[in-house]
Coordinates of C-alpha atoms and ligand atoms in Angstrom, one line a residue:
M1 CA -59.0 -67.3 22.9
K2 CA -56.6 -65.8 20.3
K3 CA -52.9 -66.1 21.2
I4 CA -50.2 -63.5 20.7
A5 CA -46.5 -64.2 20.5
I6 CA -44.0 -61.4 21.0
V7 CA -40.5 -62.4 19.8
G8 CA -37.9 -60.3 21.6
A9 CA -38.2 -58.8 25.1
G10 CA -36.2 -55.6 24.4
P11 CA -37.8 -52.2 25.0
S12 CA -40.2 -52.5 22.0
G13 CA -41.3 -56.0 22.8
V14 CA -42.0 -55.3 26.5
Y15 CA -43.7 -52.0 25.8
C16 CA -45.9 -53.8 23.2
A17 CA -46.9 -56.4 25.8
L18 CA -47.6 -53.6 28.3
C19 CA -49.8 -51.8 25.8
L20 CA -51.7 -55.0 25.0
L21 CA -52.3 -55.4 28.8
S22 CA -53.6 -51.9 29.0
F23 CA -56.1 -52.8 26.3
G24 CA -57.2 -55.8 28.4
I25 CA -55.4 -58.4 26.3
K26 CA -53.6 -61.0 28.4
N27 CA -53.1 -64.1 26.2
I28 CA -49.5 -63.1 25.4
E29 CA -46.3 -65.1 25.4
I30 CA -43.0 -63.4 25.0
F31 CA -39.9 -65.2 23.7
E32 CA -36.5 -63.9 24.5
K33 CA -33.2 -65.6 23.8
N34 CA -31.2 -63.6 26.3
S35 CA -32.2 -61.8 29.5
P36 CA -35.3 -59.6 29.1
L37 CA -34.7 -55.9 28.7
S38 CA -30.9 -56.3 28.9
T39 CA -30.6 -54.0 26.0
L40 CA -32.2 -51.2 28.0
L41 CA -29.4 -51.3 30.6
P42 CA -26.6 -49.5 28.8
T43 CA -28.9 -46.8 27.3
G44 CA -28.1 -43.2 28.2
G45 CA -24.9 -44.4 29.9
G46 CA -27.0 -46.4 32.4
R47 CA -29.5 -43.6 32.9
C48 CA -31.8 -44.4 30.0
N49 CA -32.4 -41.4 27.8
L50 CA -35.9 -42.6 27.1
T51 CA -37.1 -39.9 24.7
H52 CA -36.6 -36.3 23.6
R53 CA -38.8 -33.2 23.9
G54 CA -41.3 -33.4 21.1
D55 CA -43.8 -30.6 20.3
D56 CA -44.2 -31.2 16.6
I57 CA -44.3 -34.6 14.9
K58 CA -42.7 -33.5 11.6
E59 CA -39.9 -31.7 13.4
F60 CA -39.2 -34.7 15.7
A61 CA -39.2 -37.1 12.7
K62 CA -36.4 -35.1 11.1
N63 CA -34.1 -36.8 13.6
Y64 CA -34.5 -40.1 11.8
P65 CA -32.2 -40.5 8.7
R66 CA -34.2 -43.7 7.9
G67 CA -37.9 -43.8 8.6
E68 CA -38.8 -40.1 8.8
K69 CA -42.0 -40.1 6.7
F70 CA -43.1 -43.6 7.9
L71 CA -43.0 -42.3 11.5
Y72 CA -45.5 -39.4 10.9
S73 CA -48.4 -41.8 11.2
I74 CA -46.8 -43.8 14.0
F75 CA -46.2 -40.7 16.0
S76 CA -49.7 -39.3 15.3
K77 CA -51.0 -42.3 17.3
H78 CA -48.5 -42.3 20.1
F79 CA -46.0 -39.5 20.7
V80 CA -43.7 -38.3 23.4
G81 CA -46.5 -37.1 25.8
D82 CA -48.4 -40.4 25.5
T83 CA -45.2 -42.3 26.3
L84 CA -44.4 -40.2 29.4
E85 CA -48.0 -40.7 30.6
F86 CA -47.8 -44.4 30.0
F87 CA -44.6 -44.7 32.0
S88 CA -46.1 -42.6 34.8
K89 CA -49.0 -45.0 35.0
I90 CA -46.5 -47.9 35.7
G91 CA -44.6 -45.9 38.3
I92 CA -41.8 -44.5 36.1
E93 CA -41.7 -40.7 36.6
T94 CA -39.5 -38.7 34.3
Y95 CA -37.7 -35.4 34.0
I96 CA -36.4 -33.3 31.1
H97 CA -32.8 -32.3 31.1
E98 CA -31.8 -28.8 29.9
D99 CA -30.7 -30.3 26.5
E100 CA -34.3 -31.6 26.1
R101 CA -33.6 -35.3 26.7
Y102 CA -35.9 -37.2 29.0
F103 CA -34.7 -39.5 31.7
P104 CA -36.4 -41.5 34.5
K105 CA -36.3 -39.6 37.8
S106 CA -34.4 -42.5 39.2
N107 CA -31.6 -41.9 36.6
S108 CA -31.4 -45.6 36.4
S109 CA -32.1 -47.8 33.4
S110 CA -31.9 -50.8 35.8
D111 CA -34.7 -49.4 37.9
M112 CA -36.7 -48.7 34.8
R113 CA -36.2 -52.2 33.6
K114 CA -37.4 -53.6 37.0
K115 CA -40.5 -51.4 36.9
M116 CA -41.4 -52.4 33.3
L117 CA -40.9 -56.1 34.0
N118 CA -43.0 -55.8 37.2
A119 CA -45.8 -54.2 35.2
L120 CA -45.9 -57.3 33.0
C121 CA -47.6 -59.1 36.0
D122 CA -48.3 -62.7 35.0
I123 CA -47.1 -62.5 31.4
K124 CA -44.4 -65.2 30.9
I125 CA -41.2 -64.6 29.2
K126 CA -39.9 -67.9 27.8
K127 CA -36.2 -68.2 27.2
Q128 CA -36.1 -69.3 23.6
N129 CA -34.4 -68.3 20.4
I130 CA -37.1 -68.3 17.7
T131 CA -35.4 -69.2 14.4
S132 CA -38.3 -70.0 12.1
K133 CA -42.0 -69.3 11.6
D134 CA -42.8 -73.0 12.2
E135 CA -42.2 -72.4 15.9
L136 CA -45.0 -69.9 15.9
K137 CA -47.8 -71.8 14.1
E138 CA -50.1 -71.9 17.1
Y139 CA -50.3 -68.0 17.4
D140 CA -52.9 -65.8 15.8
F141 CA -50.7 -62.7 16.0
I142 CA -46.9 -62.4 16.0
V143 CA -45.0 -59.3 17.0
I144 CA -41.4 -59.3 15.8
S145 CA -39.5 -57.0 18.1
T146 CA -36.0 -58.6 17.7
G147 CA -34.0 -55.4 17.3
S148 CA -31.0 -55.5 15.0
K149 CA -29.7 -58.9 15.8
G150 CA -31.6 -62.1 15.5
G151 CA -34.9 -61.5 13.8
Y152 CA -34.1 -60.9 10.1
K153 CA -34.3 -64.6 9.3
L154 CA -37.7 -64.8 10.9
A155 CA -38.9 -61.8 8.9
C156 CA -37.6 -63.3 5.7
D157 CA -39.4 -66.6 6.6
F158 CA -42.6 -64.5 6.4
G159 CA -41.6 -63.2 3.0
H160 CA -40.0 -59.9 4.0
S161 CA -36.9 -58.4 2.5
I162 CA -34.2 -56.8 4.6
V163 CA -32.4 -53.5 3.8
E164 CA -28.8 -54.4 4.4
P165 CA -27.9 -53.6 8.0
K166 CA -25.0 -51.1 8.5
P167 CA -23.7 -49.6 11.8
A168 CA -24.8 -46.1 12.6
L169 CA -24.2 -43.7 15.6
C170 CA -20.7 -45.0 15.9
G171 CA -17.1 -43.9 15.8
L172 CA -15.2 -43.8 12.5
K173 CA -11.8 -45.2 11.5
L174 CA -9.5 -43.0 9.5
S175 CA -7.1 -43.9 6.7
N176 CA -3.4 -44.1 7.8
N177 CA -2.9 -40.7 6.3
S178 CA -5.6 -39.2 8.4
S179 CA -5.1 -41.1 11.7
K180 CA -2.1 -39.1 12.8
Y181 CA -4.0 -37.1 15.4
P182 CA -3.2 -37.2 19.1
Q183 CA -5.4 -39.8 20.9
G184 CA -7.7 -38.5 23.6
V185 CA -7.6 -34.9 22.3
V186 CA -10.9 -33.1 21.8
L187 CA -11.3 -30.6 18.9
K188 CA -14.0 -28.1 19.3
T189 CA -15.5 -27.1 15.9
K190 CA -18.4 -24.9 15.2
D191 CA -20.3 -28.0 14.1
G192 CA -19.6 -29.9 17.4
D193 CA -16.8 -31.7 19.2
V194 CA -14.5 -34.3 17.7
L195 CA -12.7 -36.8 19.9
F196 CA -9.6 -38.4 18.5
T197 CA -9.4 -42.1 19.2
K198 CA -6.6 -44.6 18.7
D199 CA -7.2 -44.9 14.9
G200 CA -10.1 -42.6 14.3
I201 CA -12.6 -40.1 15.5
S202 CA -15.6 -40.2 17.8
G203 CA -18.0 -38.1 19.8
P204 CA -21.6 -36.8 19.3
L205 CA -20.9 -35.0 16.1
I206 CA -19.2 -38.0 14.6
Y207 CA -22.0 -40.3 15.7
K208 CA -24.4 -38.0 13.8
I209 CA -22.2 -38.0 10.7
S210 CA -21.8 -41.8 10.8
S211 CA -25.6 -42.0 10.9
L212 CA -26.2 -39.5 8.1
R213 CA -23.6 -41.3 5.9
A214 CA -24.3 -44.9 7.0
R215 CA -25.4 -46.0 3.6
E216 CA -22.3 -44.5 1.8
P217 CA -19.5 -46.8 0.6
F218 CA -16.0 -46.3 2.1
P219 CA -13.8 -44.5 1.8
Y220 CA -15.4 -41.1 2.1
K221 CA -14.3 -37.7 3.2
I222 CA -15.6 -35.5 6.0
T223 CA -14.8 -31.8 6.0
L224 CA -15.3 -29.7 9.1
S225 CA -14.7 -26.1 9.8
L226 CA -11.5 -25.7 11.9
I227 CA -10.6 -22.0 12.6
D228 CA -12.5 -18.8 11.8
E229 CA -10.4 -17.2 9.1
D230 CA -11.1 -13.6 10.2
K231 CA -10.3 -14.2 13.8
L232 CA -7.0 -16.0 13.0
T233 CA -6.0 -13.3 10.5
R234 CA -6.5 -10.7 13.3
E235 CA -4.5 -12.7 15.8
V236 CA -1.7 -13.3 13.4
K237 CA -1.6 -9.5 12.5
N238 CA -1.7 -8.5 16.2
N239 CA 1.2 -10.8 17.2
P240 CA 3.8 -10.5 14.5
K241 CA 6.7 -11.7 16.7
K242 CA 4.9 -14.8 18.0
S243 CA 5.2 -18.2 16.4
F244 CA 2.3 -19.2 14.1
G245 CA 2.0 -22.4 16.1
N246 CA 1.5 -20.5 19.3
V247 CA -1.2 -18.3 17.9
V248 CA -3.0 -21.3 16.3
S249 CA -2.8 -23.1 19.7
G250 CA -5.1 -20.4 21.0
F251 CA -7.8 -21.9 18.7
I252 CA -7.2 -25.6 18.7
P253 CA -5.3 -28.0 21.1
K254 CA -1.5 -27.4 21.0
S255 CA -0.8 -31.1 20.3
L256 CA -3.1 -30.9 17.3
A257 CA -1.5 -27.7 16.0
H258 CA 1.8 -29.5 16.1
V259 CA 0.4 -32.3 13.8
I260 CA -1.5 -30.0 11.5
L261 CA 1.1 -27.2 10.9
K262 CA 4.0 -27.7 8.7
N263 CA 5.3 -24.3 9.9
Y264 CA 4.6 -24.4 13.6
D265 CA 7.7 -22.2 14.5
K266 CA 7.3 -19.7 11.7
Q267 CA 6.9 -16.1 12.9
C268 CA 3.5 -14.7 12.3
A269 CA 4.9 -11.7 10.4
N270 CA 5.9 -14.2 7.7
V271 CA 2.7 -16.2 7.5
S272 CA 0.9 -15.9 4.2
K273 CA -2.9 -15.5 3.6
K274 CA -2.9 -19.0 2.0
E275 CA -1.4 -20.5 5.2
I276 CA -4.2 -19.0 7.2
E277 CA -6.8 -20.1 4.7
E278 CA -5.6 -23.7 4.8
L279 CA -6.7 -23.8 8.5
K280 CA -10.3 -22.9 7.7
I281 CA -11.3 -26.5 7.3
I282 CA -10.0 -29.9 8.3
T283 CA -10.7 -33.0 6.2
F284 CA -10.7 -36.6 7.3
E285 CA -10.7 -39.7 5.2
V286 CA -12.9 -42.3 6.7
V287 CA -12.2 -46.0 5.8
S288 CA -14.7 -47.8 8.0
T289 CA -16.9 -47.6 11.1
D290 CA -15.6 -48.4 14.5
N291 CA -18.0 -51.2 15.3
K292 CA -17.2 -51.1 19.0
G293 CA -19.1 -47.9 19.3
E294 CA -22.1 -49.0 17.3
I295 CA -25.3 -47.9 19.0
V296 CA -27.9 -48.5 16.4
T297 CA -28.3 -50.3 13.1
S298 CA -29.4 -48.6 10.0
G299 CA -31.3 -51.1 7.7
G300 CA -33.7 -53.8 8.7
V301 CA -37.2 -54.9 7.5
N302 CA -38.1 -52.9 4.4
L303 CA -40.7 -50.3 5.4
K304 CA -42.4 -50.7 2.0
E305 CA -43.7 -54.0 3.3
I306 CA -45.1 -52.6 6.6
D307 CA -48.3 -50.6 6.9
K308 CA -49.1 -47.6 9.1
D309 CA -50.2 -49.9 12.0
C310 CA -46.8 -51.6 11.9
R311 CA -48.5 -54.6 10.4
S312 CA -46.9 -56.7 7.7
K313 CA -48.4 -56.1 4.2
L314 CA -47.4 -59.6 3.3
E315 CA -48.6 -61.7 6.3
P316 CA -51.5 -60.1 8.1
R317 CA -50.9 -61.9 11.4
V318 CA -47.4 -60.4 11.7
F319 CA -46.4 -57.0 13.2
F320 CA -43.1 -55.3 13.6
C321 CA -41.8 -52.8 16.2
G322 CA -38.6 -51.1 17.2
E323 CA -35.2 -51.4 15.6
V324 CA -35.9 -54.5 13.6
M325 CA -37.5 -52.2 11.0
D326 CA -35.5 -50.0 8.7
I327 CA -35.7 -47.0 11.1
D328 CA -32.9 -45.3 13.0
G329 CA -32.6 -42.0 14.7
F330 CA -29.9 -39.7 16.1
C331 CA -28.7 -39.8 19.7
G332 CA -31.0 -38.1 22.2
G333 CA -33.8 -40.6 22.9
Y334 CA -35.1 -40.9 19.3
N335 CA -34.4 -44.6 18.9
L336 CA -36.3 -45.5 22.1
Q337 CA -39.2 -43.3 21.0
N338 CA -39.4 -45.3 17.8
S339 CA -39.6 -48.5 20.0
W340 CA -42.3 -47.1 22.2
S341 CA -44.5 -45.6 19.5
S342 CA -44.3 -48.5 17.0
A343 CA -44.9 -51.0 19.8
Y344 CA -48.1 -49.0 20.8
C345 CA -49.3 -49.0 17.2
A346 CA -48.9 -52.8 16.8
A347 CA -50.7 -53.4 20.1
K348 CA -53.5 -51.0 19.3
K349 CA -54.2 -52.6 15.9
I350 CA -54.1 -56.1 17.5
S351 CA -56.6 -54.9 20.1
E352 CA -58.9 -53.7 17.4
I353 CA -58.9 -56.9 15.3
I354 CA -58.5 -59.6 17.9
Ligands
FAD401 C1 -24.8 -48.6 24.3 C2 -26.2 -48.1 23.8 C3 -26.8 -47.0 24.3 C4 -28.0 -46.6 23.8 N1 -28.6 -45.5 24.4 C5 -29.8 -45.1 23.9 C6 -30.5 -44.0 24.6 O1 -30.0 -43.5 25.6 N2 -31.6 -43.6 24.0 C7 -32.2 -44.2 22.9 O2 -33.2 -43.7 22.5 N3 -31.6 -45.2 22.3 C8 -30.4 -45.7 22.8 N4 -29.8 -46.8 22.3 C9 -30.6 -47.5 21.2 C10 -31.7 -48.4 21.8 O3 -31.1 -49.2 22.9 C11 -32.3 -49.3 20.8 O4 -32.8 -48.5 19.7 C12 -33.4 -50.1 21.4 O5 -32.9 -51.0 22.4 C13 -34.2 -51.0 20.4 O6 -35.1 -51.7 21.0 P1 -35.8 -53.0 20.4 O7 -36.7 -53.6 21.4 O8 -36.3 -52.7 19.1 O9 -34.5 -54.0 20.1 P2 -33.5 -54.6 21.1 O10 -33.2 -53.7 22.2 O11 -32.3 -55.0 20.3 O12 -34.2 -55.9 21.7 C14 -34.4 -57.0 20.9 C15 -34.5 -58.2 21.8 O13 -34.9 -59.3 21.1 C16 -34.1 -60.5 21.4 N5 -34.1 -61.3 20.3 C17 -33.5 -61.1 19.1 N6 -33.7 -62.1 18.2 C18 -34.4 -63.0 18.9 C19 -35.0 -64.3 18.5 N7 -34.8 -64.8 17.3 N8 -35.7 -65.0 19.5 C20 -35.8 -64.5 20.7 N9 -35.4 -63.3 21.1 C21 -34.7 -62.6 20.2 C22 -32.8 -59.9 21.8 O14 -32.1 -60.7 22.7 C23 -33.2 -58.6 22.5 O15 -33.4 -58.8 23.9 C24 -28.6 -47.3 22.8 C25 -28.0 -48.4 22.2 C26 -26.8 -48.9 22.7 C27 -26.2 -50.1 22.1

């Protein structure tokens, strides 16, 4: 009987095993160096944002700065609806939040982990750190689902190249010149909210920017719209006796206005057009990522070396799924959907050729 090794019991590895089981394949061994599915626990702040509403594959795939086109075919085989149905079959019911993110009804990633592990039935998870292909000689098929940490060497052992890993979906550190902003304050811009941290910026908008610009060298500049010029002009005109700072504080937090304005106490009557114009945008100089906030890794096994079934083009008994590949998405459930869909594709192909 042919034997399958799955290296890594994260979301993609366990889902792959569950899919193989659903195809009637049981001769599987999973290797995990830590605790199985421990990486699922912090997802969605402990609630597990397992996917996002998806009506159209191409629209959905736009949420992956790396991997967009590669995912067309992966999603055509297993998309959001298939994932929800699959989870329902193993007792994980889901609901959609008004912002179109999906969560388990239990609102608990720990409960989801328990149910996924229970559904593995007799499949054993061996506590072992696989460091070379020599340890996997006896297996006919090998699924590498090691996420962003721990599997690159193994992939290289099989002849693969790695696109240099870089943090994405994380906070950003600002240059000394830029990191003068009041910590803990939230700036609401028309592009989204920015949270000022000890030495940088964070929040959903910044995560997205960190992801879009993950491959850019530091330092780089981010420019965001700050205050609508017409509205500010009107307010300044209607309040000639008020201080400029006071009026600006109607648009942005007061503590921030104090930092930004050179002329906080100036009377509005004396404020020039240029001074108003200067508040249209805010620019930050980014010097590095804040690795504490890293949620995903951009980079990983080169997609040119993986076919549409998530099978290695270099070593036909090897498959990849999840974050180990050079695929990463935005916040909102996209990264886990990559894990589920790619895991299914690998399992499906194995079931066809075994
Ligand atoms: C704080 C946080 C919150 C997140 N929230 C969300 C969310 O709500 N929604 C979402 O879509 N995404 C979220 N993500 C991203 C998501 O968790 C990952 O994309 C997903 O876990 C990737 O799954 P994976 O199975 O590919 O890899 P991983 O989850 O990294 O799992 C890989 C597993 O392989 C094991 N391993 C590695 N190397 C070896 C080896 N050599 N031998 C044996 N075992 C090995 C590891 O120990 C690990 O258990 C979040 C990430 C973080 C950090």
